[in-house]
């Protein structure tokens, strides 16, 4: 069994070390290294197909990497250290580790036949072992925090897209994660609904949640993120303070991407 690569930042909440992932002939991740300290917000930008979403899916072990290592809160994802050394984790053990990571997708992924409340309480009871009373109390608090108090008995089809995405955020937070991953959470929304979701994410950042956010919302990235990472062809091409990367990128590929993005928004 391949031994884990040495960690470069033992105190990081999330650390990705030399990550590789391919899909047939396509190289999605090509030796990615990234460390995220507790409480940091990392914005990830890049063209479609550059590897951004694959990185989040590998961190969450929804798509196990081909090689390289992912550490989350001191755990090497996909592996368990026992008396006889390191071994591959079982599906059940991976699910337990994954419970520390909340993930919000583009398209909400709510259960349409469940009410808002049922969507939120199911996983905490099944995975975390919460009592129904505790799960319900947590769900009500979270719905209030995302501006949806009173929507407990609504079904997803009765909500706007922005409301559904805020329910998805509340559902992820109900697991009490250490890290939140956002995969372009506003890309499927009408423009007038984007701000309400970004407002919820800003509040999370202000409360100290560790977050990795794949986004095309550059103003959000500049205002909220500690670091902006530009991805291209499975590699991190440039990373730094968002205002520096956006206003004075040092790499030609970053400059070309930002120019294309600006032309599309004019």
Coordinates of C-alpha atoms in Angstrom, one line a residue:
X1 CA 0.0 0.0 0.0
X2 CA 1.2 3.5 -0.9
X3 CA 2.3 5.4 2.2
X4 CA 0.7 8.8 2.7
X5 CA 2.6 11.7 1.4
X6 CA 4.2 13.9 4.1
X7 CA 1.9 16.7 5.2
X8 CA 3.2 20.2 4.6
X9 CA 0.8 21.9 7.1
X10 CA -0.1 19.6 10.0
X11 CA -2.5 22.2 11.5
X12 CA -4.5 22.7 8.3
X13 CA -8.2 21.9 8.4
X14 CA -8.0 20.6 4.8
X15 CA -4.9 19.6 3.0
X16 CA -4.6 18.2 -0.5
X17 CA -1.2 16.7 -1.4
X18 CA -0.2 15.9 -5.0
X19 CA -3.7 15.0 -6.0
X20 CA -4.3 13.2 -9.4
X21 CA -7.6 12.2 -11.0
X22 CA -8.3 11.0 -14.5
X23 CA -11.5 10.0 -16.3
X24 CA -10.4 7.9 -19.2
X25 CA -8.1 10.0 -21.4
X26 CA -9.1 13.2 -19.5
X27 CA -6.8 14.5 -16.8
X28 CA -9.1 16.3 -14.3
X29 CA -6.5 16.9 -11.5
X30 CA -2.8 17.0 -12.2
X31 CA -0.7 17.1 -9.0
X32 CA -2.8 19.6 -7.0
X33 CA -1.5 20.8 -3.6
X34 CA -3.7 23.0 -1.4
X35 CA -3.8 23.8 2.4
X36 CA -6.8 25.5 4.0
X37 CA -6.5 26.6 7.6
X38 CA -9.5 26.5 10.0
X39 CA -11.8 29.4 9.4
X40 CA -10.4 30.3 6.0
X41 CA -12.5 30.9 2.9
X42 CA -11.0 29.7 -0.4
X43 CA -12.6 30.8 -3.6
X44 CA -11.9 28.6 -6.6
X45 CA -12.3 30.0 -10.1
X46 CA -11.6 28.8 -13.6
X47 CA -13.2 27.7 -16.9
X48 CA -15.7 24.8 -17.1
X49 CA -13.8 21.5 -17.2
X50 CA -10.7 22.9 -15.5
X51 CA -11.0 20.5 -12.4
X52 CA -12.6 22.7 -9.8
X53 CA -15.6 20.5 -9.1
X54 CA -13.5 17.4 -9.3
X55 CA -11.3 18.8 -6.5
X56 CA -14.3 19.2 -4.2
X57 CA -15.6 15.8 -5.0
X58 CA -12.2 14.3 -4.3
X59 CA -11.9 16.2 -1.0
X60 CA -15.4 14.7 0.0
X61 CA -14.3 11.3 -1.4
X62 CA -17.4 11.2 -3.6
X63 CA -14.8 10.6 -6.4
X64 CA -11.7 8.9 -4.8
X65 CA -8.5 10.3 -6.3
X66 CA -6.3 8.1 -8.4
X67 CA -3.3 9.1 -6.3
X68 CA -2.3 11.7 -3.7
X69 CA -3.8 12.3 -0.3
X70 CA -6.6 14.4 1.2
X71 CA -6.6 15.2 4.9
X72 CA -9.6 16.7 6.7
X73 CA -9.3 17.7 10.3
X74 CA -6.4 15.3 10.8
X75 CA -8.0 12.3 9.1
X76 CA -6.6 10.9 5.9
X77 CA -9.7 10.5 3.8
X78 CA -10.3 6.9 2.6
X79 CA -7.9 5.4 5.1
X80 CA -8.0 4.2 8.7
X81 CA -5.0 3.8 11.0
X82 CA -5.2 0.7 13.1
X83 CA -2.9 -1.5 15.2
X84 CA -1.4 -3.1 12.0
X85 CA -0.9 0.2 10.2
X86 CA -2.9 2.0 7.5
X87 CA -5.7 0.3 5.7
X88 CA -8.4 1.3 3.2
X89 CA -11.6 2.5 4.9
X90 CA -14.8 0.7 4.4
X91 CA -17.8 2.4 2.8
X92 CA -19.3 2.9 6.2
X93 CA -16.1 4.4 7.6
X94 CA -15.8 6.8 4.6
X95 CA -19.4 7.9 5.2
X96 CA -18.5 8.6 8.8
X97 CA -15.5 10.8 7.8
X98 CA -17.6 12.5 5.1
X99 CA -20.1 13.5 7.8
X100 CA -17.6 16.2 8.8
X101 CA -17.8 17.8 5.4
X102 CA -20.9 19.6 4.2
X103 CA -21.4 19.9 0.4
X104 CA -23.8 22.1 -1.5
X105 CA -24.3 21.4 -5.2
X106 CA -25.5 23.5 -8.1
X107 CA -28.9 21.9 -8.3
X108 CA -30.1 21.6 -4.7
X109 CA -30.6 17.8 -4.7
X110 CA -33.5 18.0 -2.2
X111 CA -35.8 15.0 -1.9
X112 CA -38.9 16.2 -3.7
X113 CA -41.3 13.9 -1.7
X114 CA -39.9 15.1 1.7
X115 CA -40.9 18.4 3.4
X116 CA -38.2 20.9 4.1
X117 CA -38.0 19.6 7.7
X118 CA -37.7 16.0 6.6
X119 CA -35.0 16.9 4.1
X120 CA -32.9 18.4 6.9
X121 CA -33.4 15.9 9.8
X122 CA -33.0 12.7 7.9
X123 CA -29.2 12.5 7.7
X124 CA -28.4 13.8 11.3
X125 CA -30.6 11.0 12.7
X126 CA -29.3 8.3 10.3
X127 CA -25.6 9.2 10.3
X128 CA -25.0 11.2 13.5
X129 CA -27.5 9.4 15.7
X130 CA -29.4 12.5 16.7
X131 CA -32.7 12.0 18.4
X132 CA -35.7 13.2 16.3
X133 CA -36.3 16.0 18.9
X134 CA -32.7 17.2 18.7
X135 CA -32.7 17.0 14.9
X136 CA -35.9 19.0 14.6
X137 CA -34.7 21.6 17.1
X138 CA -31.5 22.0 15.1
X139 CA -33.4 22.2 11.8
X140 CA -35.7 24.9 13.0
X141 CA -32.7 27.0 14.3
X142 CA -30.9 26.6 10.9
X143 CA -34.0 27.5 8.9
X144 CA -34.4 30.6 11.0
X145 CA -30.7 31.4 10.4
X146 CA -31.1 31.2 6.6
X147 CA -34.3 33.2 6.6
X148 CA -36.7 30.4 6.1
X149 CA -38.5 30.1 9.5
X150 CA -42.0 28.8 9.0
X151 CA -41.2 26.8 5.8
X152 CA -40.7 23.5 7.7
X153 CA -43.8 21.8 6.2
X154 CA -43.3 23.2 2.6
X155 CA -42.2 20.8 -0.2
X156 CA -39.3 21.8 -2.4
X157 CA -41.6 22.4 -5.4
X158 CA -43.3 25.1 -3.4
X159 CA -40.1 27.1 -2.9
X160 CA -38.1 29.4 -5.2
X161 CA -34.7 28.3 -6.4
X162 CA -33.0 30.6 -3.9
X163 CA -35.1 29.2 -1.1
X164 CA -34.3 25.6 -2.1
X165 CA -30.6 26.4 -2.2
X166 CA -30.8 27.9 1.3
X167 CA -32.6 24.7 2.5
X168 CA -29.7 22.7 1.0
X169 CA -27.2 24.8 3.0
X170 CA -29.3 24.3 6.1
X171 CA -29.3 20.5 5.4
X172 CA -25.5 20.4 5.1
X173 CA -25.1 22.5 8.3
X174 CA -27.4 20.2 10.2
X175 CA -24.6 17.5 10.2
X176 CA -22.4 20.0 12.1
X177 CA -19.6 19.8 9.6
X178 CA -16.1 21.2 10.1
X179 CA -15.8 22.2 6.5
X180 CA -18.3 23.4 3.9
X181 CA -17.8 22.8 0.1
X182 CA -19.8 24.9 -2.3
X183 CA -19.9 23.8 -6.0
X184 CA -21.1 26.8 -7.9
X185 CA -24.2 27.2 -5.6
X186 CA -25.6 30.1 -7.5
X187 CA -25.1 29.0 -11.1
X188 CA -28.6 27.5 -11.5
X189 CA -30.4 30.5 -10.0
X190 CA -32.1 33.4 -11.6
X191 CA -30.0 36.6 -11.1
X192 CA -32.5 38.1 -8.7
X193 CA -32.1 35.0 -6.4
X194 CA -28.3 35.0 -6.2
X195 CA -27.9 37.6 -3.5
X196 CA -30.0 35.7 -0.9
X197 CA -27.8 32.7 -1.2
X198 CA -24.6 34.7 -1.2
X199 CA -25.8 36.5 1.9
X200 CA -26.2 33.2 3.7
X201 CA -22.7 32.2 2.7
X202 CA -21.3 35.5 3.9
X203 CA -22.9 34.9 7.3
X204 CA -21.2 31.5 7.5
X205 CA -17.9 33.0 6.7
X206 CA -18.3 35.7 9.3
X207 CA -19.0 32.9 11.9
X208 CA -15.7 31.3 11.1
X209 CA -16.8 28.3 8.9
X210 CA -14.0 26.8 6.8
X211 CA -15.2 27.0 3.2
X212 CA -14.1 26.1 -0.3
X213 CA -16.3 27.8 -2.8
X214 CA -16.2 27.1 -6.6
X215 CA -17.8 30.3 -8.0
X216 CA -18.0 32.8 -10.8
X217 CA -19.2 35.5 -8.4
X218 CA -16.1 37.5 -8.5
X219 CA -17.4 40.3 -6.2
X220 CA -18.2 37.7 -3.6
X221 CA -14.8 36.1 -4.0
X222 CA -13.1 39.4 -3.5
X223 CA -15.2 40.5 -0.5
X224 CA -15.3 37.2 1.4
X225 CA -12.5 34.9 0.5
X226 CA -9.1 34.9 2.1
X227 CA -7.5 33.3 -0.9
X228 CA -8.5 33.1 -4.6
X229 CA -7.3 30.1 -6.5
X230 CA -7.3 30.0 -10.3
X231 CA -7.6 26.5 -11.9
X232 CA -6.7 25.6 -15.5
X233 CA -6.3 22.1 -17.0
X234 CA -6.3 20.4 -13.7
X235 CA -3.6 22.6 -12.1
X236 CA -3.5 25.5 -9.7
X237 CA -2.1 28.2 -12.0
X238 CA -2.3 31.1 -9.5
X239 CA -3.3 31.7 -5.9
X240 CA -3.2 34.7 -3.7
X241 CA -5.1 37.6 -2.1
X242 CA -8.3 37.9 -4.2
X243 CA -7.9 41.6 -5.0
X244 CA -4.3 40.9 -6.2
X245 CA -5.3 38.0 -8.4
X246 CA -8.3 39.8 -9.8
X247 CA -6.7 43.2 -10.4
X248 CA -3.1 42.3 -11.1
X249 CA -2.8 38.6 -12.1
X250 CA 0.7 37.5 -12.6
X251 CA 0.1 34.5 -14.9
X252 CA -0.9 34.9 -18.6
X253 CA -3.5 32.2 -18.3
X254 CA -5.2 34.0 -15.4
X255 CA -5.2 37.2 -17.3
X256 CA -6.8 35.6 -20.4
X257 CA -9.5 33.9 -18.2
X258 CA -10.4 37.2 -16.4
X259 CA -10.5 39.1 -19.8
X260 CA -12.9 36.5 -21.2
X261 CA -15.0 36.6 -18.0
X262 CA -15.2 40.4 -18.2
X263 CA -16.3 40.4 -21.9
X264 CA -19.1 38.0 -21.0
X265 CA -20.4 40.3 -18.2
X266 CA -20.3 43.5 -20.3

